[in-house]
mmCIF file of C-alpha atoms in Angstrom:
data_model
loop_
_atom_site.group_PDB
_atom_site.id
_atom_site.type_symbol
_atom_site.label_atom_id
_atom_site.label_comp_id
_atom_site.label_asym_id
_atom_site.label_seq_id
_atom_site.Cartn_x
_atom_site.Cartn_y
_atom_site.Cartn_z
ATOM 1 C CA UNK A 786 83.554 109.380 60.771
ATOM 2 C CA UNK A 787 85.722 106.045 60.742
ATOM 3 C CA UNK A 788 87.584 107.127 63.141
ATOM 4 C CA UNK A 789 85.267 107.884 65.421
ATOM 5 C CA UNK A 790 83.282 105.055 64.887
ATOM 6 C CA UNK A 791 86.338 102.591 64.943
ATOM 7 C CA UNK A 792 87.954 103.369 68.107
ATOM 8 C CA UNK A 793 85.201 103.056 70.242
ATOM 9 C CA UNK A 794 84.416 99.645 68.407
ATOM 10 C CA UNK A 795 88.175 98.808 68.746
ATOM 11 C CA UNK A 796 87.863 99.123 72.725
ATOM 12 C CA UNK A 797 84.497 98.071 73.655
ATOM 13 C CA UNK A 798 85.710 94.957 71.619
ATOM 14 C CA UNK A 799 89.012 94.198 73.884
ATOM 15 C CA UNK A 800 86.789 95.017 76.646
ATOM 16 C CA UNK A 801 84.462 92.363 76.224
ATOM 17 C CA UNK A 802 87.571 89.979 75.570
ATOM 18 C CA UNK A 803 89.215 91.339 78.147
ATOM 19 C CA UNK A 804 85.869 90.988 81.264
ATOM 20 C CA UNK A 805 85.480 87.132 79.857
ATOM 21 C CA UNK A 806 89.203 86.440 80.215
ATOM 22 C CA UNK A 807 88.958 88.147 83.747
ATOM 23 C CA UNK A 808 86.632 86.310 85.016
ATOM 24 C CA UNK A 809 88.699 82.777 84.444
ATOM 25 C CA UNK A 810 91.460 84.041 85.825
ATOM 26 C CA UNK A 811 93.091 83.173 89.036
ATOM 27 C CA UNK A 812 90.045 81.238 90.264
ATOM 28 C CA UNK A 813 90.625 79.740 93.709
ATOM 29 C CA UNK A 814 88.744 76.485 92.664
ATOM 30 C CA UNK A 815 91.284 76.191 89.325
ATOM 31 C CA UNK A 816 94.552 76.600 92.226
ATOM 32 C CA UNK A 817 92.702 73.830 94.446
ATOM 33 C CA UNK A 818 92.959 71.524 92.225
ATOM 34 C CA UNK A 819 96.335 72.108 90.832
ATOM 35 C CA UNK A 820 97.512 72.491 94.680
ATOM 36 C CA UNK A 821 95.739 68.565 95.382
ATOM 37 C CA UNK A 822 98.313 67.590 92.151
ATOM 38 C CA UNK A 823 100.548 64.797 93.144
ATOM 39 C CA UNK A 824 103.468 65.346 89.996
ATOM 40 C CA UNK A 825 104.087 67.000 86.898
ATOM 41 C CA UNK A 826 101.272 64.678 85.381
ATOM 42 C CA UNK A 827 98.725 65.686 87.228
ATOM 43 C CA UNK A 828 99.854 69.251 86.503
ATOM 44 C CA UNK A 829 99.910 68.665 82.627
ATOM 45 C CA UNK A 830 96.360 67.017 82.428
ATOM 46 C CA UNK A 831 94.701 69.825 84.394
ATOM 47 C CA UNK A 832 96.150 72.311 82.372
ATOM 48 C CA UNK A 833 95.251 70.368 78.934
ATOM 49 C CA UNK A 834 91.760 71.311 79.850
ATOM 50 C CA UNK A 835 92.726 74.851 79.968
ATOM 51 C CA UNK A 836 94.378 77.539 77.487
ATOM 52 C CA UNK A 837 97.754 76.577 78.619
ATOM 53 C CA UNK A 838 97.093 73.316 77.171
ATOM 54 C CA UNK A 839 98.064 73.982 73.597
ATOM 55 C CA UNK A 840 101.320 75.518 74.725
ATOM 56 C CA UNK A 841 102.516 72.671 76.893
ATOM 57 C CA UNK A 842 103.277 69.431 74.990
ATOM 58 C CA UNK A 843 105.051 67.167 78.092
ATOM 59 C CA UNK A 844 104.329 66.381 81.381
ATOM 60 C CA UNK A 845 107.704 67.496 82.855
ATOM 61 C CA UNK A 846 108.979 71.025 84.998
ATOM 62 C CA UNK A 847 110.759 72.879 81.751
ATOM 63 C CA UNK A 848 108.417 71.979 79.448
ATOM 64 C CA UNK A 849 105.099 73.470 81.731
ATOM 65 C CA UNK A 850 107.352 76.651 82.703
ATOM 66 C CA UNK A 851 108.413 77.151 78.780
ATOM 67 C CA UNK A 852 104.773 76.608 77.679
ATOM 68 C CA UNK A 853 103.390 79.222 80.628
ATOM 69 C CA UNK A 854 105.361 81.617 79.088
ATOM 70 C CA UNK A 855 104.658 81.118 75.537
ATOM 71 C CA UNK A 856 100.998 81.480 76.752
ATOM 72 C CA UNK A 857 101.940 84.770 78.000
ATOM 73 C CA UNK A 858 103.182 86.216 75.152
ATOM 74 C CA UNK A 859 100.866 84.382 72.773
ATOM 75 C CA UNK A 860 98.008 86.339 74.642
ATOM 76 C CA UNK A 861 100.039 89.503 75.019
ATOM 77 C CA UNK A 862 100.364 90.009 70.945
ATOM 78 C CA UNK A 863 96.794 89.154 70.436
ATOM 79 C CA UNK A 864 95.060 91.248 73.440
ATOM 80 C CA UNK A 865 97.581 94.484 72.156
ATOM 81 C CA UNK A 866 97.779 94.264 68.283
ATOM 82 C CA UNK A 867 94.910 96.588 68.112
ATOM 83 C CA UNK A 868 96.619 99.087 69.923
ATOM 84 C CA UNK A 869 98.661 102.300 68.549
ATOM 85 C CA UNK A 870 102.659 101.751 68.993
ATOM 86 C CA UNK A 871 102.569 104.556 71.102
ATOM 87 C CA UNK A 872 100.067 102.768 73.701
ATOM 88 C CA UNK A 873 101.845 99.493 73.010
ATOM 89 C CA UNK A 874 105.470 100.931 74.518
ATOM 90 C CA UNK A 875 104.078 101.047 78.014
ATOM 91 C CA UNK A 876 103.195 97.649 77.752
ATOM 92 C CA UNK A 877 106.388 96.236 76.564
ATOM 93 C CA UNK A 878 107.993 98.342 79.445
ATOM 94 C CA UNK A 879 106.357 97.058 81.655
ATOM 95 C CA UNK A 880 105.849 93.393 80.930
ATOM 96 C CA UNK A 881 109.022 92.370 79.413
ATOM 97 C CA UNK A 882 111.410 95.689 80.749
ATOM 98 C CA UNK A 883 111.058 93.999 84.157
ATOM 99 C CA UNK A 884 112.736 91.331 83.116
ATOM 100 C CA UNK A 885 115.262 93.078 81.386
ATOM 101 C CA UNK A 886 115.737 95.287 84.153
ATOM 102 C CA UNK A 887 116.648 91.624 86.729
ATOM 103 C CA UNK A 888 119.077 90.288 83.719
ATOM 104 C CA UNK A 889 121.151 93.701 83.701
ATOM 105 C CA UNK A 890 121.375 93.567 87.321
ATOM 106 C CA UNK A 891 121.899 89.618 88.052
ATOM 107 C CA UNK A 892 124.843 91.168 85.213
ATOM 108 C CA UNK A 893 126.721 93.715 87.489
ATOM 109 C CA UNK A 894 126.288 91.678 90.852
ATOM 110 C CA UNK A 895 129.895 90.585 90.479
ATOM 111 C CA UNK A 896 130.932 93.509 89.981
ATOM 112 C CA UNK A 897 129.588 94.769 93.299
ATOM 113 C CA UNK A 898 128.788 97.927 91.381
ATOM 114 C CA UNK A 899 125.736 98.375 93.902
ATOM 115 C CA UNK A 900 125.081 102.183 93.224
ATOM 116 C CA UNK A 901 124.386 101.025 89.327
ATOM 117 C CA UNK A 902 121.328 99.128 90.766
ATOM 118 C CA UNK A 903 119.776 102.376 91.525
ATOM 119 C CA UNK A 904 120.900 104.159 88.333
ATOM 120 C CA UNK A 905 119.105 101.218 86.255
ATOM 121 C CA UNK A 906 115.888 101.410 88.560
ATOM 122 C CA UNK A 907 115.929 105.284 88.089
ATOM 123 C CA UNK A 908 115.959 105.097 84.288
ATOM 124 C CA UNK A 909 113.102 101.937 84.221
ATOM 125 C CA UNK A 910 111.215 104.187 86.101
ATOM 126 C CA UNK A 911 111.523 107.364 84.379
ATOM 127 C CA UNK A 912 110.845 105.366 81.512
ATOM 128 C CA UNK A 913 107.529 104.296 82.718
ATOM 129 C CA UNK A 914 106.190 107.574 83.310
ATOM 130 C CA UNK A 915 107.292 108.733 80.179
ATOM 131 C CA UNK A 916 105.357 106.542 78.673
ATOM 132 C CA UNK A 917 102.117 107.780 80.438
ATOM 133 C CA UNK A 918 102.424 111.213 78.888
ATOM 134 C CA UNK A 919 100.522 110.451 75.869
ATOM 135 C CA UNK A 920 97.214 108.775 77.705
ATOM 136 C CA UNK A 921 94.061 110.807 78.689
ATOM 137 C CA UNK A 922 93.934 111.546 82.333
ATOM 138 C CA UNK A 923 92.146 108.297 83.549
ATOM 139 C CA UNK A 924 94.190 106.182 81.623
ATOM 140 C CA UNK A 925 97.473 107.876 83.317
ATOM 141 C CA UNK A 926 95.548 107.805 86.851
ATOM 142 C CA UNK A 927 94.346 104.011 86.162
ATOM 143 C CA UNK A 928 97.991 103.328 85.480
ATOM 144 C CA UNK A 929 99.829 105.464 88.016
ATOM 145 C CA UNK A 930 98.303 103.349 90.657
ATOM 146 C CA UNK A 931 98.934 100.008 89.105
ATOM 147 C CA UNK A 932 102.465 101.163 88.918
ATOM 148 C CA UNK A 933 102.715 102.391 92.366
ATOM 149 C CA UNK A 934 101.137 99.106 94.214
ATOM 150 C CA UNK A 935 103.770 97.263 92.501
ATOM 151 C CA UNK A 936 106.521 99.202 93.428
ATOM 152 C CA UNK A 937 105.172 99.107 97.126
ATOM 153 C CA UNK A 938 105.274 95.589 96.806
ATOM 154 C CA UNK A 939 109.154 95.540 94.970
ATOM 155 C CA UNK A 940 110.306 97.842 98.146
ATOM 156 C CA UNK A 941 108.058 96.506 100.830
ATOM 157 C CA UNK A 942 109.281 93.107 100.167
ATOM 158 C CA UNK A 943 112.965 94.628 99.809
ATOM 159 C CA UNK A 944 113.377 96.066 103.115
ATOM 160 C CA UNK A 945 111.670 93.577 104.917
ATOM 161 C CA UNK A 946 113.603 90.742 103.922
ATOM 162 C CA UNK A 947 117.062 93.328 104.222
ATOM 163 C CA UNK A 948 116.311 94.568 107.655
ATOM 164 C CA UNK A 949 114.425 91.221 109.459
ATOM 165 C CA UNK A 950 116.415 88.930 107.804
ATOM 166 C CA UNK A 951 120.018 90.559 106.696
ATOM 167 C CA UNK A 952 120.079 93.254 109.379
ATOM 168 C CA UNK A 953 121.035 95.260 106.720
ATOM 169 C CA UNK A 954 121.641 99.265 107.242
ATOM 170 C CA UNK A 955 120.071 102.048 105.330
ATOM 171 C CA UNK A 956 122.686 103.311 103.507
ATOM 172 C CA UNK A 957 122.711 98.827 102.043
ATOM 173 C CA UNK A 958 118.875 99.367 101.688
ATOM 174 C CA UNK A 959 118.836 102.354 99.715
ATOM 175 C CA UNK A 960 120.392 101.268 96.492
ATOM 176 C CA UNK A 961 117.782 98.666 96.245
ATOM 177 C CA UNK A 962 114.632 100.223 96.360
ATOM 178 C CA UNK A 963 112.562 101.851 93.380
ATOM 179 C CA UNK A 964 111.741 105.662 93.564
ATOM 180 C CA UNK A 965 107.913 104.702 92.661
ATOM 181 C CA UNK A 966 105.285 103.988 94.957
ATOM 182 C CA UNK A 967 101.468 104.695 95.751
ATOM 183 C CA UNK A 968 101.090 104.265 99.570
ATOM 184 C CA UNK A 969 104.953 104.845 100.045
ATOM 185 C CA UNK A 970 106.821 107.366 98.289
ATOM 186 C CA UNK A 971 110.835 107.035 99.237
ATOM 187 C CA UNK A 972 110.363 109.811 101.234
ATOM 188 C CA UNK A 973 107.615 107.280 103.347
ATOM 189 C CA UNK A 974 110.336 104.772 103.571
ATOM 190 C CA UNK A 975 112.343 106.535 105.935
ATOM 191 C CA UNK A 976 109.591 105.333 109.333
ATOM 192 C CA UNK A 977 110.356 101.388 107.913
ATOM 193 C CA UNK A 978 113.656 101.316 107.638
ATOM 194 C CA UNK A 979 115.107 101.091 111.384
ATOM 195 C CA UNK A 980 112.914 98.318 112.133
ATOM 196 C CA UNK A 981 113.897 94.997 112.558
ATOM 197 C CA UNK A 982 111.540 92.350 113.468
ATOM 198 C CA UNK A 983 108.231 90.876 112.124
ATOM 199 C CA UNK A 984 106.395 92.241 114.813
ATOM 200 C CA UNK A 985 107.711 95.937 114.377
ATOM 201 C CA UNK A 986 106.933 95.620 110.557
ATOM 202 C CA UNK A 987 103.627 94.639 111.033
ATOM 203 C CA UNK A 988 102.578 97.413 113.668
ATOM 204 C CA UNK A 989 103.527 99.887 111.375
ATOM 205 C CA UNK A 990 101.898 98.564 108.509
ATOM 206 C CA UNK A 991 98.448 96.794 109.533
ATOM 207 C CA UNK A 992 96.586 100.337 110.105
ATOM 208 C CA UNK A 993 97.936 101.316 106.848
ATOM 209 C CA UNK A 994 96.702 97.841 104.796
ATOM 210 C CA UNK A 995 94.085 96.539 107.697
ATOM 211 C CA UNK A 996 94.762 93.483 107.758
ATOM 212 C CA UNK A 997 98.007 92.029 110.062
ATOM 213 C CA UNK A 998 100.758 89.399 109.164
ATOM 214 C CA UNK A 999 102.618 86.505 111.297
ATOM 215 C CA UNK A 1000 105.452 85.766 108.497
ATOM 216 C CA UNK A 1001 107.272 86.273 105.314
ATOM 217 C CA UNK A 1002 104.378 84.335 103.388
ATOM 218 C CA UNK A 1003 101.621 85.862 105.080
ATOM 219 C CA UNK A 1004 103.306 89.768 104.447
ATOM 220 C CA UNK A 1005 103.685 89.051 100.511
ATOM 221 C CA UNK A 1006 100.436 87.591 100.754
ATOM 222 C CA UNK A 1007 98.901 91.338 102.445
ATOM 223 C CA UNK A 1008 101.544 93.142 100.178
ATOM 224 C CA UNK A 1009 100.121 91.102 96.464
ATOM 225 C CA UNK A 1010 96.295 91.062 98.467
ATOM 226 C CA UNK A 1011 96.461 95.218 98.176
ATOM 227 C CA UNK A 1012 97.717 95.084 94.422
ATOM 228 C CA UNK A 1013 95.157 92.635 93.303
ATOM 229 C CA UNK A 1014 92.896 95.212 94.659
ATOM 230 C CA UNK A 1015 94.156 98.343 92.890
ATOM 231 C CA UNK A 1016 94.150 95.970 89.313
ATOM 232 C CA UNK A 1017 90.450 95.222 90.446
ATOM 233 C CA UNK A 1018 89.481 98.911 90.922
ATOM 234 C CA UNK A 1019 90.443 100.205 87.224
ATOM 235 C CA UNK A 1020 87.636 97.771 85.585
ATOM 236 C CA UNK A 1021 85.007 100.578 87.403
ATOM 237 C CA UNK A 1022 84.083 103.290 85.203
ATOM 238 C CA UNK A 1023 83.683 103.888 81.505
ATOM 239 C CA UNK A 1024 84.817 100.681 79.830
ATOM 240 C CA UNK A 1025 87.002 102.158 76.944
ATOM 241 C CA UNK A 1026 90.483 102.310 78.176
ATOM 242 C CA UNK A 1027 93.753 100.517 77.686
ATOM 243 C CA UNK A 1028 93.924 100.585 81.801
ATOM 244 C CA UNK A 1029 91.817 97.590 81.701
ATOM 245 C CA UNK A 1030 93.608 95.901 79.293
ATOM 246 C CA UNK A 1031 96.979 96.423 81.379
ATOM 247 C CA UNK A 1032 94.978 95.134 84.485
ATOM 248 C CA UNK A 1033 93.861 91.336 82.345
ATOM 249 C CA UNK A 1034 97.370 91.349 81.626
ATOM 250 C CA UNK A 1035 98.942 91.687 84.656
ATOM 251 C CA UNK A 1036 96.411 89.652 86.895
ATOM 252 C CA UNK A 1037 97.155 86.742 84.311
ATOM 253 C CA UNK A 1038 101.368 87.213 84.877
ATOM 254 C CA UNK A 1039 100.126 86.667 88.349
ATOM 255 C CA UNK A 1040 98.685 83.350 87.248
ATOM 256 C CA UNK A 1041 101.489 82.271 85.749
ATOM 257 C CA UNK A 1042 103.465 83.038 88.911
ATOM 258 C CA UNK A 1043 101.565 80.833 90.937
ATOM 259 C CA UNK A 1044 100.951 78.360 88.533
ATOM 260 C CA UNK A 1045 105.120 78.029 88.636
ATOM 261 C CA UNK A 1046 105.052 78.323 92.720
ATOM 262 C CA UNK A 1047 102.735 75.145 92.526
ATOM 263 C CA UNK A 1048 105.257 73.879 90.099
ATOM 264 C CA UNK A 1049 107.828 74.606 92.089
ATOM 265 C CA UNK A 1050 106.393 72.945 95.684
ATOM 266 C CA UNK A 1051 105.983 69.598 94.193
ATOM 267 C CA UNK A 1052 109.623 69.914 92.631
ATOM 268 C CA UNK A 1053 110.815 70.096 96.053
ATOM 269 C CA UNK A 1054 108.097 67.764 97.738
ATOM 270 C CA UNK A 1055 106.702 70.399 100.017
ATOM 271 C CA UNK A 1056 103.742 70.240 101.692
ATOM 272 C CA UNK A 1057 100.276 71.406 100.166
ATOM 273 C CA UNK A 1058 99.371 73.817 102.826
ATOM 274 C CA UNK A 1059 103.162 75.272 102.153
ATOM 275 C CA UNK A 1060 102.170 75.691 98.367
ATOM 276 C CA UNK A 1061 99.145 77.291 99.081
ATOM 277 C CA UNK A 1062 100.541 79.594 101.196
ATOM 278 C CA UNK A 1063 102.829 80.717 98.353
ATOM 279 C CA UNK A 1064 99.657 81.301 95.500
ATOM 280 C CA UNK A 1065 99.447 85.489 95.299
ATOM 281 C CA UNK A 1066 96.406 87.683 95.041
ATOM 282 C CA UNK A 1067 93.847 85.033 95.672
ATOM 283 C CA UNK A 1068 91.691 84.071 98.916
ATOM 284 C CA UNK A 1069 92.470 80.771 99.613
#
């Protein structure tokens, strides 16, 4: 009876957590202010007022990046400590394998040992859907998706920036992309990958996303747009499943991103309608 009683409890508990969390999170009215931020001060003294504030003790760039990230993983061990190691190794694939996955390849680059790219992305992959076996069917769905809007972004971005950009050939594409996708499978791949210009990309792919793009900023913008949107549509539904939980997690990685791309623009003294244009997954 425990049992039964418990996991329910356990869930509706994280999901509660989980919705108030959510609803802080990558608030266009929070990023206007932190865009209007003149230095690192400014930066440090808005974020004081937030939950980042106990993980960032000076106003300078390494010490707001270091405590983002300690953030991170402070609310990573406390929003998944409740769950079963088997629904935990997902997580930890996801979340921290990425980053494994860019230090093994930043690794090999010298090497020019290109075709091991694709042999590392095969096995992160594989990986991740082995580690959807042992979730009930909307949990596996829930994730599947989340999964495949990132890769679309990962590949999207990929051949984009190696055909417009590079002029790169298929045969140099191929290595590079990630046999994962929801809208595009690699098979799908195949129509984007002799064009070469902005404007080819983006007649192929505004029917398919409805919305257009005039530039590299604008198309990450459409790409992250579409995978805030699939993070969004798990939170529907019965409220017990670790899908949700995933989706908190990621949306607030994507905070963190653009927290550092604001961090980043006044490093370099760019303009504040160039940083804004670089903030992900959120109408400005």
């Amino acid at each position: 009876m425990f049992s039964l009683v418990a996991k329910p409890f356990k869930f509706s508990y994280l999901y509660s957590k989980c919705k108030a969390l959510k609803s802080q999170t990558n608030d266009k009215d929070f990023f206007e202010i932190l865009i209007d931020s003149n230095n690192y001060g400014d930066i440090y003294t808005y974020l004081q007022e937030k939950k980042y504030g106990n993980f960032i003790k000076e106003p300078t760039y390494e010490s707001i990046h270091e405590g983002l990230n300690k953030y991170f993983v402070h609310l990573y061990k406390n929003i998944t400590k409740q769950l079963s190691q088997k629904e935990r190794i997902l997580f930890e694939l996801f979340f921290f394998g990425k980053e494994t996955l860019l230090n093994d390849k930043q690794n090999i680059i010298h090497d020019k040992t290109i075709k091991t790219f694709n042999k590392l992305d095969i096995q992160f992959t594989k990986s991740l859907k082995k580690s959807l076996e042992h979730l009930n069917i909307e949990n596996q769905k829930d994730l599947s998706k989340i999964f495949g809007s990132y890769f679309d972004y990962m590949n999207l971005y990929t051949i984009f920036r190696l055909r417009v950009f590079y002029n790169a050939q298929t045969h140099e594409i191929l290595p590079f992309l990630f046999p994962y996708g929801l809208r595009f499978k690699l098979k799908d791949m195949s129509m984007l990958l002799p064009l070469s210009s902005l404007n080819e990309f983006n007649s192929v792919l505004e029917p398919i996303y409805k919305i257009g793009f005039d530039d590299l900023s604008s198309f990450r913008r459409v790409l992250y747009n579409d995978h805030y949107r699939v993070l969004n549509s798990v939170w529907k539904g019965f409220p017990f499943k670790i899908s949700i939980i995933f989706s908190l997690l990621r949306m607030k990685e994507i905070e963190i991103k653009n927290i550092k791309s604001i961090i980043e623009g006044v490093k370099y003294s760019q303009s504040k309608q160039d940083i804004k244009r670089m903030i992900l997954g959120v109408n400005m």
